[in-house]
One Martini backbone bead per residue (centre of mass of N, CA, C, O) as a GRO file, in nm:
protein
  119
    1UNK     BB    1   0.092   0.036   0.027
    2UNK     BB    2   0.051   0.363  -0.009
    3UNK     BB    3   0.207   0.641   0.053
    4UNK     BB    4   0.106   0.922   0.166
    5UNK     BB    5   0.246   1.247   0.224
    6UNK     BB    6   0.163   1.330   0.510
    7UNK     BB    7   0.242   1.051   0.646
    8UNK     BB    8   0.573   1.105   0.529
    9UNK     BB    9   0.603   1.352   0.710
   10UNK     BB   10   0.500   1.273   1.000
   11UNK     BB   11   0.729   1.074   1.022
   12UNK     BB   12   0.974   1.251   0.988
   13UNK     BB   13   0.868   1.420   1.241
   14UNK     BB   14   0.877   1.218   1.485
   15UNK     BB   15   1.192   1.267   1.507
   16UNK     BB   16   1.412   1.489   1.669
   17UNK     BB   17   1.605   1.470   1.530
   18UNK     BB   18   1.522   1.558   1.235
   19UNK     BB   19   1.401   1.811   1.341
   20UNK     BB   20   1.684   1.938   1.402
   21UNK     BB   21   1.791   1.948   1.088
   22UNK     BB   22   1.585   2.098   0.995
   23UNK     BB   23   1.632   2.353   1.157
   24UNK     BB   24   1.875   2.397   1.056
   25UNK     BB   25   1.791   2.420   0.751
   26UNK     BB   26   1.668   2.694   0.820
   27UNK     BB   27   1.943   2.856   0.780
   28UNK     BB   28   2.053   2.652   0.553
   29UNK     BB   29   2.300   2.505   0.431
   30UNK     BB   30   2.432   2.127   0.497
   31UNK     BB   31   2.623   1.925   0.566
   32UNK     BB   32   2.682   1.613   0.704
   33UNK     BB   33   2.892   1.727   0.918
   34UNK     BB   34   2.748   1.964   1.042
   35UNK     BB   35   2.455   1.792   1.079
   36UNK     BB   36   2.645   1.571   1.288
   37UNK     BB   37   2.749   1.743   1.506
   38UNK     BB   38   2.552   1.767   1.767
   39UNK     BB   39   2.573   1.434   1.755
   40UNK     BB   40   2.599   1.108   1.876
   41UNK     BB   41   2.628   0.993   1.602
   42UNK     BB   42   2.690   0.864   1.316
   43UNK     BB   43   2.702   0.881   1.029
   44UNK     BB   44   2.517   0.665   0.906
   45UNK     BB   45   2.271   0.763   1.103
   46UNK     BB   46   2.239   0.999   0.977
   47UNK     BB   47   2.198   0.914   0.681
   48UNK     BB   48   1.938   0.793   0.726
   49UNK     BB   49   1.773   1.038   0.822
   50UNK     BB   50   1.820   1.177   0.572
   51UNK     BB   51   1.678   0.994   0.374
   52UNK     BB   52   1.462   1.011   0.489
   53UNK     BB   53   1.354   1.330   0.438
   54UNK     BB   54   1.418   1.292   0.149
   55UNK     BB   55   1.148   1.081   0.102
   56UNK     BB   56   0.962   1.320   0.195
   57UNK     BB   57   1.087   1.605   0.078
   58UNK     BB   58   1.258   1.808   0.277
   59UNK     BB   59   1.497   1.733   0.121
   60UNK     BB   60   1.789   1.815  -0.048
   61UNK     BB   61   2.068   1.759  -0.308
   62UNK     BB   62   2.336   1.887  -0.398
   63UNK     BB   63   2.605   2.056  -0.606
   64UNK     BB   64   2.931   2.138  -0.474
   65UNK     BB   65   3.155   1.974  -0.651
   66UNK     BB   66   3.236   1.761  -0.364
   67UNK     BB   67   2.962   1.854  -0.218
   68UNK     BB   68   2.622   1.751  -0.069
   69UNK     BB   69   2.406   1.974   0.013
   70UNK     BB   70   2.156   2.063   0.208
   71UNK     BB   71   1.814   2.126   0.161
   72UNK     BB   72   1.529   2.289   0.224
   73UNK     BB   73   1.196   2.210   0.198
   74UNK     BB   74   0.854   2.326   0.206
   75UNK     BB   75   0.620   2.189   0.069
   76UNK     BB   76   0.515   1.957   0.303
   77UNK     BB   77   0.488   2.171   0.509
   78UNK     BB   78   0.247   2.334   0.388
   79UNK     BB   79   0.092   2.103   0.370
   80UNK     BB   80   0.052   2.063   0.675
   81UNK     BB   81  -0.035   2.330   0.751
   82UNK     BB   82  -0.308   2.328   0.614
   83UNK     BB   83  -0.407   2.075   0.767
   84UNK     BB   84  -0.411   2.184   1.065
   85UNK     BB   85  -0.598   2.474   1.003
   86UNK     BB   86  -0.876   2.329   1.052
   87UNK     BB   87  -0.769   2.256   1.400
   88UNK     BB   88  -0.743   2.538   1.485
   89UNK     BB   89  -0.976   2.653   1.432
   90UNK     BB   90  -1.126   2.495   1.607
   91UNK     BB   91  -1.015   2.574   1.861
   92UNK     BB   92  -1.071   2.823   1.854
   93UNK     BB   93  -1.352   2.827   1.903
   94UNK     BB   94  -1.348   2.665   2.114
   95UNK     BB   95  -1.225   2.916   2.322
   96UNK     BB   96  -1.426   3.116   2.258
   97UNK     BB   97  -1.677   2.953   2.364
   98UNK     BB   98  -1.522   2.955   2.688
   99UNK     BB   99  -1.474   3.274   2.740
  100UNK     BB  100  -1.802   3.301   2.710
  101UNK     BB  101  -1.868   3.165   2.942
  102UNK     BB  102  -1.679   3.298   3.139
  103UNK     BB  103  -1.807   3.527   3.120
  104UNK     BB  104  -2.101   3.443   3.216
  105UNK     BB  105  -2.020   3.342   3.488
  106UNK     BB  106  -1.869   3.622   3.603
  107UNK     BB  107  -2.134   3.767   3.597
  108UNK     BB  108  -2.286   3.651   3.748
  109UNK     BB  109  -2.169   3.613   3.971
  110UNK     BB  110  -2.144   3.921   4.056
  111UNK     BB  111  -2.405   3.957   4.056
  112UNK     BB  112  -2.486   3.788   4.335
  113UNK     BB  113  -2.293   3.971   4.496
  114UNK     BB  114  -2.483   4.208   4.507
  115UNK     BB  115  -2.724   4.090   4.657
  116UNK     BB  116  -2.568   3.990   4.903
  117UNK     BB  117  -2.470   4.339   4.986
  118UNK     BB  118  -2.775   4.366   5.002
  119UNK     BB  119  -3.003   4.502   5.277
   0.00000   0.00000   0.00000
């Protein structure tokens, strides 16, 4: 069974190095020295990480030279963002509707403690 892409991105940023390798490369292109640098792991282990974030999309290999930079793609983030946005709206309406609740409440209140004090 093929995998869609949003579940290919989403398999990708779960993991916590791969997820820091993307804010690294958020700053710029970088070597797979560079990008194992913060790491305690072998470079085949990075470049495991490189492989999935690659077969995601989310980043790609240049050619400089003898160098293979890495750079960010956005899209797959792009498209993330946007299933997100969603769910954002949900929660967003969820709060409003909490709020008013709560001041709701808080006016009772308020009203209750008034009619208390009046003797």
């Amino acid at each position: 069974m093929a995998t869609d892409r949003l579940s290919t991105t989403l398999q990708a940023l779960a993991d916590p190095t791969r997820r820091a390798i993307l804010a690294r490369l958020a700053l710029g292109e970088a070597t797979v020295t560079e990008l194992a640098e913060p790491f305690d792991m072998s470079f085949p282990a990075v470049s495991k990480h490189l492989k999935v974030l690659e077969r995601a999309g989310l980043i790609e290999q240049g050619r400089e030279a003898q160098f293979r930079p890495r750079r960010l793609r956005p899209e797959p983030l792009r498209d993330l963002a946007g299933w997100l946005e969603n769910y954002r709206r949900f929660w967003d309406e969820s709060f409003d509707r909490l709020d008013a609740y709560l001041k709701e409440l808080q006016q009772a209140d308020a009203a209750n403690d008034g009619k208390g004090e009046k003797k």
